[in-house]
JSON list of C-alpha atoms in Angstrom, two decimals:
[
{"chain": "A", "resi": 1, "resn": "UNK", "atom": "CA", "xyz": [6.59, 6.14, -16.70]},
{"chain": "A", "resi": 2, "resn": "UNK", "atom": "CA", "xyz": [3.39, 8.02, -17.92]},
{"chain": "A", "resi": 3, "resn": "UNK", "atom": "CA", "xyz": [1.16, 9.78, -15.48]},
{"chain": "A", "resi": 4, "resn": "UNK", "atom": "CA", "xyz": [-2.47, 7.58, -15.89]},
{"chain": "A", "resi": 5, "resn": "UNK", "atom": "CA", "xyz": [-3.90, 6.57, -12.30]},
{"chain": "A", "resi": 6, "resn": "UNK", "atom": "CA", "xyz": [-2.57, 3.39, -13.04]},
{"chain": "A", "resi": 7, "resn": "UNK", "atom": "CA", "xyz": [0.89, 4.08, -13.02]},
{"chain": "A", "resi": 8, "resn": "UNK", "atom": "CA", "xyz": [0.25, 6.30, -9.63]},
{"chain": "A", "resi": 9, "resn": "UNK", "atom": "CA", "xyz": [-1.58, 3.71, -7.65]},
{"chain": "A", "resi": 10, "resn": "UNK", "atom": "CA", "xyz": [-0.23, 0.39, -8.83]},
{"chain": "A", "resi": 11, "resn": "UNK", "atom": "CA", "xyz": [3.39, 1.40, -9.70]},
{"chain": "A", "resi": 12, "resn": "UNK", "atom": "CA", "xyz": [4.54, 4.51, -7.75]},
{"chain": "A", "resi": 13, "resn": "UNK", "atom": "CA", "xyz": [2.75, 4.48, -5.05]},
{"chain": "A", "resi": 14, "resn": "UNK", "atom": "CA", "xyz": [3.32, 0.91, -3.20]},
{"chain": "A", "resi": 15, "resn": "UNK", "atom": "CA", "xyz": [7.10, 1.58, -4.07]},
{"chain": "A", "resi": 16, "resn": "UNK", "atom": "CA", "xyz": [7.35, 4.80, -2.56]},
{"chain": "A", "resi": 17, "resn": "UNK", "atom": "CA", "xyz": [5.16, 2.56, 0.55]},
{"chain": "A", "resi": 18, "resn": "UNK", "atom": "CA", "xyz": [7.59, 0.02, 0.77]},
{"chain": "A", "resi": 19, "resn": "UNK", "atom": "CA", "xyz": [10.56, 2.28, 0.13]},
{"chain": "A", "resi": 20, "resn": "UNK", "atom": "CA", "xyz": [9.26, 4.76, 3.18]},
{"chain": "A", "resi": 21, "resn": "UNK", "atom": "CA", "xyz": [8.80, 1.35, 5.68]},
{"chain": "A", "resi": 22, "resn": "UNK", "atom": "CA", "xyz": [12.03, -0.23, 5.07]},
{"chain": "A", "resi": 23, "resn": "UNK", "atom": "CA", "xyz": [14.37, 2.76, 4.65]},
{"chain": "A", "resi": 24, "resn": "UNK", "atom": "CA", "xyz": [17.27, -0.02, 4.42]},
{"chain": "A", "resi": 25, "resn": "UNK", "atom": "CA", "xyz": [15.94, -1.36, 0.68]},
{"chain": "A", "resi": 26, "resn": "UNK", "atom": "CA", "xyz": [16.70, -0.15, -2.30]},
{"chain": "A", "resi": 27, "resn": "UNK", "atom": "CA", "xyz": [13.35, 0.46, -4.35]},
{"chain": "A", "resi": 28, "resn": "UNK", "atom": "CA", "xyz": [13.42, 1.31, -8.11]},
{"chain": "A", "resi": 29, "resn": "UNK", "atom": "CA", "xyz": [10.65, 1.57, -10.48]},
{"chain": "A", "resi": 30, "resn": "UNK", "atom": "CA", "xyz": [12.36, 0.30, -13.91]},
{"chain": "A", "resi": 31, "resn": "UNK", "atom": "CA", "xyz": [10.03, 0.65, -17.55]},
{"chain": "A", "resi": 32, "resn": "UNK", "atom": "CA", "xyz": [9.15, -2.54, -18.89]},
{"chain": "A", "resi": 33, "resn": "UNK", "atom": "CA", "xyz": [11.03, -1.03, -22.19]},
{"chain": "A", "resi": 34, "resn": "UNK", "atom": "CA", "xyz": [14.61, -0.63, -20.59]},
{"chain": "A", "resi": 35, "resn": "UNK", "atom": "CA", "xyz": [17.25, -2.75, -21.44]},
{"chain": "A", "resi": 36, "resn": "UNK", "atom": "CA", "xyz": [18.50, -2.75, -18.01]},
{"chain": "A", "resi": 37, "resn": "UNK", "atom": "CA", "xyz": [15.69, -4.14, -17.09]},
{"chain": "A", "resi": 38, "resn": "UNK", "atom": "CA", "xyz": [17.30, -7.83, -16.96]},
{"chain": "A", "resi": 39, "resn": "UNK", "atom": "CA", "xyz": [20.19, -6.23, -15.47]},
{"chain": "A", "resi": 40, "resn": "UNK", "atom": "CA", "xyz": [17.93, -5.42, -12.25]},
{"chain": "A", "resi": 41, "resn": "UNK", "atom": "CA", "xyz": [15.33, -8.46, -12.63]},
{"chain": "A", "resi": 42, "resn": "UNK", "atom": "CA", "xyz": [18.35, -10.71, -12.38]},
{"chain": "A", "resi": 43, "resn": "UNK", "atom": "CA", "xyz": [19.88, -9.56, -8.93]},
{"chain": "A", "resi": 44, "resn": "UNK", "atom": "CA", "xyz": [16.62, -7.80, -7.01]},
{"chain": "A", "resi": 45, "resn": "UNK", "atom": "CA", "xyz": [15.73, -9.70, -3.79]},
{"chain": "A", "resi": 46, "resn": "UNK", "atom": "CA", "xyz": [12.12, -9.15, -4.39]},
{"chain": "A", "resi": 47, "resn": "UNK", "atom": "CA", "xyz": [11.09, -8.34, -7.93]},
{"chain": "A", "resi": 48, "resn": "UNK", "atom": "CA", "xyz": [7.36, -7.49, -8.72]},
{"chain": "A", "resi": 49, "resn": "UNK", "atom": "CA", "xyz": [6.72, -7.81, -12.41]},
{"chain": "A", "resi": 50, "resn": "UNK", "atom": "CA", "xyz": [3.28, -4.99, -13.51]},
{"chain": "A", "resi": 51, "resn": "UNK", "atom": "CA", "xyz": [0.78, -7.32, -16.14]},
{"chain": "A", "resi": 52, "resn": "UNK", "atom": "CA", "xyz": [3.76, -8.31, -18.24]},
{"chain": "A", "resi": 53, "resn": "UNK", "atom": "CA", "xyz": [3.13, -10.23, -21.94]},
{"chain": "A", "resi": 54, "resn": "UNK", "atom": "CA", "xyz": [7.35, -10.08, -22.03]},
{"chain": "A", "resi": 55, "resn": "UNK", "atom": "CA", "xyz": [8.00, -13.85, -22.29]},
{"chain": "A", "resi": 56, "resn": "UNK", "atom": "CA", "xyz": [11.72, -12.81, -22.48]},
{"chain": "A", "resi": 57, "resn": "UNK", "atom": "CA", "xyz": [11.38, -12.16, -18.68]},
{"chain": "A", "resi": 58, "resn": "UNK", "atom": "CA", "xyz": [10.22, -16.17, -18.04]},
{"chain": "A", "resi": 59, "resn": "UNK", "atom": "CA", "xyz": [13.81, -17.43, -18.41]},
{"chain": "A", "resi": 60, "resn": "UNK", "atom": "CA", "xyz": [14.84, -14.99, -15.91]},
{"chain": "A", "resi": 61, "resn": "UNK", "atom": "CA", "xyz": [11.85, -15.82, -13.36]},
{"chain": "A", "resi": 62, "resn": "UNK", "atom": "CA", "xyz": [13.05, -19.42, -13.65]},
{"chain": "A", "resi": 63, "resn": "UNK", "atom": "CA", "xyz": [16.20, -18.33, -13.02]},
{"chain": "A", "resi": 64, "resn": "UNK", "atom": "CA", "xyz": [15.46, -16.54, -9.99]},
{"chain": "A", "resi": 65, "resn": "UNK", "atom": "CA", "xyz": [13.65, -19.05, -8.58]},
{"chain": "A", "resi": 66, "resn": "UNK", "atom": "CA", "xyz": [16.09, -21.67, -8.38]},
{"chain": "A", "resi": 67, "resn": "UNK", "atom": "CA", "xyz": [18.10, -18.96, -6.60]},
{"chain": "A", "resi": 68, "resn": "UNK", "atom": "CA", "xyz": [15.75, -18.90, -3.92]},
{"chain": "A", "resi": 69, "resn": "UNK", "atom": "CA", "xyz": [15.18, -15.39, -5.37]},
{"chain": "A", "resi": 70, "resn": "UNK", "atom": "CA", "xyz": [11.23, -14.59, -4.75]},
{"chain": "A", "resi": 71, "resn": "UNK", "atom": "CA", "xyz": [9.10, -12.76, -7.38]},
{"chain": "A", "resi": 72, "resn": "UNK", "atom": "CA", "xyz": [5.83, -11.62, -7.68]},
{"chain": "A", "resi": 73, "resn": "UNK", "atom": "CA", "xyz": [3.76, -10.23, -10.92]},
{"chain": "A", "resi": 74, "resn": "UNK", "atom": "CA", "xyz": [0.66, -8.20, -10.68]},
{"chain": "A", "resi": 75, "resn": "UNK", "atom": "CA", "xyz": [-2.47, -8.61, -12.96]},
{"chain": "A", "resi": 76, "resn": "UNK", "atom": "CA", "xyz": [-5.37, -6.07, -11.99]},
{"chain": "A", "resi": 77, "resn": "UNK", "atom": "CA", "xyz": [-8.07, -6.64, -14.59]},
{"chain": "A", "resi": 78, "resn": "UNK", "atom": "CA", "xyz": [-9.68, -9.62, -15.33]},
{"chain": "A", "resi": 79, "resn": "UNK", "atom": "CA", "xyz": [-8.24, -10.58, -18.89]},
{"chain": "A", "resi": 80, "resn": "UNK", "atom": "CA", "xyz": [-10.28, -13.33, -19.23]},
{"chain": "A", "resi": 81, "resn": "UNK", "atom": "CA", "xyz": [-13.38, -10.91, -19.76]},
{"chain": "A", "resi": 82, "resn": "UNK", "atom": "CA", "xyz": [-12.20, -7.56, -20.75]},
{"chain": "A", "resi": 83, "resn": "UNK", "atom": "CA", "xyz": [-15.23, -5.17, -21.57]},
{"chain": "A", "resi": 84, "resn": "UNK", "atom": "CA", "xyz": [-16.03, -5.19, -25.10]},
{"chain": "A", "resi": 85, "resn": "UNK", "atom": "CA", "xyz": [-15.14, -1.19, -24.93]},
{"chain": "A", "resi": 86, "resn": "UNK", "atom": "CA", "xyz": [-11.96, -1.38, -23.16]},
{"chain": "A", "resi": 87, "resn": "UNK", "atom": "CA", "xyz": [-8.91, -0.48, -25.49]},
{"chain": "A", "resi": 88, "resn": "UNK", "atom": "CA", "xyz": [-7.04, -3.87, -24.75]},
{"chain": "A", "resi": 89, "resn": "UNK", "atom": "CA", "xyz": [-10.45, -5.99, -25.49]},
{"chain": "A", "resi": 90, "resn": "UNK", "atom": "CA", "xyz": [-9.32, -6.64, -28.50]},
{"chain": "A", "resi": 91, "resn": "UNK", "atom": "CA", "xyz": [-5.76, -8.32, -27.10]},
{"chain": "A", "resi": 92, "resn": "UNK", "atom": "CA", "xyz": [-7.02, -9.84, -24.13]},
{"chain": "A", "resi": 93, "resn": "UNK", "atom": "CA", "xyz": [-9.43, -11.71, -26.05]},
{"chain": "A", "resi": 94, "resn": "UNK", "atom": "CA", "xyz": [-6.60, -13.68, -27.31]},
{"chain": "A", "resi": 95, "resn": "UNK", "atom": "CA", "xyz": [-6.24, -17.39, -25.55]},
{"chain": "A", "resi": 96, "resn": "UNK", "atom": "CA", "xyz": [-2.61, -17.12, -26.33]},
{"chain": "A", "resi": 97, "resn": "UNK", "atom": "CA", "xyz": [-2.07, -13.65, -24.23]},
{"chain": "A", "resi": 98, "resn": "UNK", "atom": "CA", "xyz": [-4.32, -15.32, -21.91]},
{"chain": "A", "resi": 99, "resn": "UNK", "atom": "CA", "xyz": [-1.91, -18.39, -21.56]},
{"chain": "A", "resi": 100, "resn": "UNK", "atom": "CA", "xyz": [0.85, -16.22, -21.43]},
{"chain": "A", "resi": 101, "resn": "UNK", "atom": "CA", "xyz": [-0.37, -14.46, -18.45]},
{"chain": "A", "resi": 102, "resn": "UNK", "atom": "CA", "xyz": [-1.41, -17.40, -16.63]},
{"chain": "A", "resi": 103, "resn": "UNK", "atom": "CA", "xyz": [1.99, -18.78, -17.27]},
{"chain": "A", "resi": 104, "resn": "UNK", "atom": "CA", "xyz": [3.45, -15.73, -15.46]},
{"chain": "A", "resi": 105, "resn": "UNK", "atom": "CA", "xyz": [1.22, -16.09, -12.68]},
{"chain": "A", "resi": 106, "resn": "UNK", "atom": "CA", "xyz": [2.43, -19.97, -12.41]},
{"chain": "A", "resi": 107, "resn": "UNK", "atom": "CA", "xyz": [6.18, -19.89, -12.51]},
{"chain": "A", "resi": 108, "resn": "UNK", "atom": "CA", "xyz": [5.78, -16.79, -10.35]},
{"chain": "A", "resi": 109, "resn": "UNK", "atom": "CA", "xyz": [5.56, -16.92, -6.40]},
{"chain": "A", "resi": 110, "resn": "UNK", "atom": "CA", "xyz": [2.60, -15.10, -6.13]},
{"chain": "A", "resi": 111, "resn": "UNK", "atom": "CA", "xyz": [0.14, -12.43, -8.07]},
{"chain": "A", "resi": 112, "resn": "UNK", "atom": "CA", "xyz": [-1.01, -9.34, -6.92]},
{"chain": "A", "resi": 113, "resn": "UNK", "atom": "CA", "xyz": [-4.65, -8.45, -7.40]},
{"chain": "A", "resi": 114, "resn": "UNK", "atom": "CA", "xyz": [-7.12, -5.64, -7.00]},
{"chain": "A", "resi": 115, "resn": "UNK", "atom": "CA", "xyz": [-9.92, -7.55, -5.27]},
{"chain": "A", "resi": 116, "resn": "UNK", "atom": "CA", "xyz": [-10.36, -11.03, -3.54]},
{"chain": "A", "resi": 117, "resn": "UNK", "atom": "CA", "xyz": [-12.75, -12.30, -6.27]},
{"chain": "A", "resi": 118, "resn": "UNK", "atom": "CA", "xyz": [-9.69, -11.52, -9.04]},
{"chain": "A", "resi": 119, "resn": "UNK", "atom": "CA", "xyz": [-7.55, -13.47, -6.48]},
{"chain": "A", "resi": 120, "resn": "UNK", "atom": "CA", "xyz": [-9.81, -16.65, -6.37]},
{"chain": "A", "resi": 121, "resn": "UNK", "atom": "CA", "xyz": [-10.85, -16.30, -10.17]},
{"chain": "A", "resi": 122, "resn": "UNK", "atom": "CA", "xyz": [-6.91, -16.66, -10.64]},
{"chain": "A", "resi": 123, "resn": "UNK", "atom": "CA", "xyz": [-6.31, -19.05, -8.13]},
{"chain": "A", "resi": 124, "resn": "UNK", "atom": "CA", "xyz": [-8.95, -21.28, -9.63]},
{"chain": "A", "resi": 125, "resn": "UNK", "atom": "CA", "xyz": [-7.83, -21.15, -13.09]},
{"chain": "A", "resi": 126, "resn": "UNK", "atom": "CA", "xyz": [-3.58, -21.44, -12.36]},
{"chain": "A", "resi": 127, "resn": "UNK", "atom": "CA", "xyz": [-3.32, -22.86, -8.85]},
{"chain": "A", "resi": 128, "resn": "UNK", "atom": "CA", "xyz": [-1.51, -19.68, -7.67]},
{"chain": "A", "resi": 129, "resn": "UNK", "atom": "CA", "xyz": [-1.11, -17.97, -4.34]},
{"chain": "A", "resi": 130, "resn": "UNK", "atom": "CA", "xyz": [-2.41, -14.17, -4.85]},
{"chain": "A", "resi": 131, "resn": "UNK", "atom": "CA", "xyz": [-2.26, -10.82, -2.61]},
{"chain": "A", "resi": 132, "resn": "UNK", "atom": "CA", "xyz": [-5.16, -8.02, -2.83]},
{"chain": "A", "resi": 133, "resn": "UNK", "atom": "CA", "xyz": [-3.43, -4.97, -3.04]},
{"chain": "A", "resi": 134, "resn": "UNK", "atom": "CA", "xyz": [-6.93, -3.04, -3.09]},
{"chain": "A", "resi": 135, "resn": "UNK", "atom": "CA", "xyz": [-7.01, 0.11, -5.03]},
{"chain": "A", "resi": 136, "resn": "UNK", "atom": "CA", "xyz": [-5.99, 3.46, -2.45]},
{"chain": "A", "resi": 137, "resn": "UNK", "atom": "CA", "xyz": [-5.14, 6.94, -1.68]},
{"chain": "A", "resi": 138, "resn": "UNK", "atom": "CA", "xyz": [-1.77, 8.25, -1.85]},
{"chain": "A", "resi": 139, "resn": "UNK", "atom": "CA", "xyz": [-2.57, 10.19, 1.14]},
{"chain": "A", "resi": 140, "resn": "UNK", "atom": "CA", "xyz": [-4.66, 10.10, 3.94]},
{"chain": "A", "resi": 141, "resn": "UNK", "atom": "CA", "xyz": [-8.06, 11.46, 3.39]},
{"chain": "A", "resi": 142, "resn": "UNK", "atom": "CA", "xyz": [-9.48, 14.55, 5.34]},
{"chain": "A", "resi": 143, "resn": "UNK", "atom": "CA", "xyz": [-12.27, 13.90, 8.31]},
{"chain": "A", "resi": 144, "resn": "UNK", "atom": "CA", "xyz": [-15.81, 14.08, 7.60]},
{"chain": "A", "resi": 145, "resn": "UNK", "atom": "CA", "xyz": [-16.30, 16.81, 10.05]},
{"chain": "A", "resi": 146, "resn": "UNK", "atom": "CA", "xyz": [-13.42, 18.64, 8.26]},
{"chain": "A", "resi": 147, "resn": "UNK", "atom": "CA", "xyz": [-15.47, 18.55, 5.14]},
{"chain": "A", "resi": 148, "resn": "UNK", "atom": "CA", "xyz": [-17.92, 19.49, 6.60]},
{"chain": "A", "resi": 149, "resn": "UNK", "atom": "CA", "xyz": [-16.57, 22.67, 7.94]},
{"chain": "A", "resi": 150, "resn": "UNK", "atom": "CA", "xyz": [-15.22, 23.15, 4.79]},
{"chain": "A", "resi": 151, "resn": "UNK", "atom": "CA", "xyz": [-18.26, 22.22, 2.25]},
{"chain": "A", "resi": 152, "resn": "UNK", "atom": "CA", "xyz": [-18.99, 25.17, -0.59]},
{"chain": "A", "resi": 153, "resn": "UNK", "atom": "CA", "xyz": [-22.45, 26.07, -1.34]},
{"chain": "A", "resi": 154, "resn": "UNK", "atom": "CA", "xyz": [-22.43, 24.87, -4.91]},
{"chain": "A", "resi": 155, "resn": "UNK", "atom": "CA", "xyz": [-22.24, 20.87, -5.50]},
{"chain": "A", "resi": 156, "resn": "UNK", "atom": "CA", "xyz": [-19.89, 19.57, -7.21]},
{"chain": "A", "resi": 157, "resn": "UNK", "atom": "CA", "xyz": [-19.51, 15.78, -8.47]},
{"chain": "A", "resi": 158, "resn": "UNK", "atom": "CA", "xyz": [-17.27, 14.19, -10.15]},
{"chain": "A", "resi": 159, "resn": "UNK", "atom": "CA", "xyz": [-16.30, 10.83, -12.23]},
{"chain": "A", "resi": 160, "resn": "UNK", "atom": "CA", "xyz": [-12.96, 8.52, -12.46]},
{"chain": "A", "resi": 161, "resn": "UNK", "atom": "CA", "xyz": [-12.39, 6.03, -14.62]},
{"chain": "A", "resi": 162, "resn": "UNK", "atom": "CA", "xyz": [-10.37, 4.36, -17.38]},
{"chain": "A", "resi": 163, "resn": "UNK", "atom": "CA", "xyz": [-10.78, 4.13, -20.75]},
{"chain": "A", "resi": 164, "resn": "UNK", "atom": "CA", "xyz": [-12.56, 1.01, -20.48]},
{"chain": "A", "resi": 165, "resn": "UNK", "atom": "CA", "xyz": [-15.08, 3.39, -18.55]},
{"chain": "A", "resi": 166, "resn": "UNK", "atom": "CA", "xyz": [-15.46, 5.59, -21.60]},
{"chain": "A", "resi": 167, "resn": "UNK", "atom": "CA", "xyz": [-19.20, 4.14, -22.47]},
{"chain": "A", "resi": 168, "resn": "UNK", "atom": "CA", "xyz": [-20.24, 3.99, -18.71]},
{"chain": "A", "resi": 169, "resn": "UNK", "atom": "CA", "xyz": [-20.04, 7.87, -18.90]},
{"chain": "A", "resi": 170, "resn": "UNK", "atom": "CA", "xyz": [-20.76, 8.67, -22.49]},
{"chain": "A", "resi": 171, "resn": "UNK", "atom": "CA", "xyz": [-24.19, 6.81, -21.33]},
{"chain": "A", "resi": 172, "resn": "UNK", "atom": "CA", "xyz": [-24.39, 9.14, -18.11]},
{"chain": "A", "resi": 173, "resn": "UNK", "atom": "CA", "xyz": [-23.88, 12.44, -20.13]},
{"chain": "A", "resi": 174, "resn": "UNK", "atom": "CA", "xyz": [-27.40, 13.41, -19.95]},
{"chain": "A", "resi": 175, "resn": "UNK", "atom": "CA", "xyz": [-28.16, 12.62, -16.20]},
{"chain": "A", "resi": 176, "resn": "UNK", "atom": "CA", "xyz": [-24.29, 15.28, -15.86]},
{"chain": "A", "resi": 177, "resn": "UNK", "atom": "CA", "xyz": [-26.24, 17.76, -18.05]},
{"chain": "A", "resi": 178, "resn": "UNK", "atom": "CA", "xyz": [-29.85, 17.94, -16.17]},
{"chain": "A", "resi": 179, "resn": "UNK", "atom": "CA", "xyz": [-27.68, 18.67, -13.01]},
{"chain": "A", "resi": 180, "resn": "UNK", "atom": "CA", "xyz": [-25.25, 21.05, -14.53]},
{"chain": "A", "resi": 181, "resn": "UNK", "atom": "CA", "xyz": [-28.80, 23.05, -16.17]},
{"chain": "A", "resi": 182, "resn": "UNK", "atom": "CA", "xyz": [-30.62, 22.38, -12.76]},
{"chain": "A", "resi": 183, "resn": "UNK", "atom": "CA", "xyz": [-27.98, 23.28, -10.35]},
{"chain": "A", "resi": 184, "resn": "UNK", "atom": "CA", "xyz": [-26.44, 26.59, -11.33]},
{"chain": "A", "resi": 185, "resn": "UNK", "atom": "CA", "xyz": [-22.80, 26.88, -10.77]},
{"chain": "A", "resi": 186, "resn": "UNK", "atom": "CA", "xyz": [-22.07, 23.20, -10.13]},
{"chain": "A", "resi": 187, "resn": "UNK", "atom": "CA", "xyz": [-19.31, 21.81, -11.68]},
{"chain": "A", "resi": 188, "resn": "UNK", "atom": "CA", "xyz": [-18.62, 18.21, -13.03]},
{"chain": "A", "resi": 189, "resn": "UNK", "atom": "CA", "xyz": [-15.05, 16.89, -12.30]},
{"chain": "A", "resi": 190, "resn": "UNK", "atom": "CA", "xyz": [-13.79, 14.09, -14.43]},
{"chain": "A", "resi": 191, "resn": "UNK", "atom": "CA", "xyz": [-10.25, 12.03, -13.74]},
{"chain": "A", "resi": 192, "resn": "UNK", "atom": "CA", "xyz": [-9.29, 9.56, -16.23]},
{"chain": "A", "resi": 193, "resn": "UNK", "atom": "CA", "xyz": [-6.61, 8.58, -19.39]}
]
């Protein structure tokens, strides 16, 4: 898998989550390129499927669920209006991936979302059941107080975003650079793909 935020926080991280609370389960993270992975789709008692366009996975889906096998897929974005600067606008703006996806959410028995208003947006348009799974930390975060205790003389800020964020900053760069000249020794943090 690559290393983007995605990846950590959609992929890794509820694995490693649902790995650590039911130490009995066997939890693997398979890449949506690996042959095995209709090996593993076939046989997993729960499979989660990550915003899949792989309509060679449908059959299996169908197949699963007449096995009483349950499967969920995850869509986190709102494909139905990407932002016109995102680097999958382009795709997204297709009706056909769009029908694709909300076939996937359909035959599966559930979707996972980032937010409630995803949720209903896709309930409304497929008839589906959906989960928030709300963006998180990996870890838990230190106290207030403790940061307190802790806090450095010189601010620092900081921005994180994907690429679809890349014009929200670029259009911030000159508010970061009238704090950078007007603070001296503050730094500017920046987490993204």
């Amino acid at each position: 898998f690559d290393s983007t935020g995605d990846t950590a926080h959609r992929m890794r991280w509820p694995g490693q989550q649902i790995a650590l609370q039911n130490p009995d389960w066997l939890v693997m993270n398979v890449d949506a390129l690996a042959a095995e992975r209709f090996i593993w789709a076939e046989h997993a008692d729960l499979l989660v499927i990550y915003q899949t366009h792989d309509v060679d996975l449908i059959p299996t889906i169908k197949r699963r669920k007449a096995l009483g096998l349950k499967t969920l897929v995850e869509y986190n974005d709102n494909f139905y209006e990407p932002p016109s600067a995102s680097p999958v606008f382009g795709d997204w703006s297709s009706p056909i991936l769009q029908q694709i996806y909300e076939e996937f959410i359909k035959i599966a028995d559930g979707v996972i979302v980032t937010t409630e208003n995803l949720g209903k947006r896709l309930a409304h348009e497929t008839g589906c059941q959906y989960y928030a799974l709300a963006n998180h930390f990996p870890a838990e975060l230190d106290s207030l107080e403790h940061l307190e205790k802790s806090k450095i003389q010189t601010p620092n800020f900081g921005w994180a975003g994907s690429l679809g964020h890349a014009p929200d900053i670029i259009s911030t760069i000159p508010a970061i650079k009238s704090i950078l000249d007007a603070v001296p020794g503050s730094e500017f943090h920046f987490m993204g793909n």
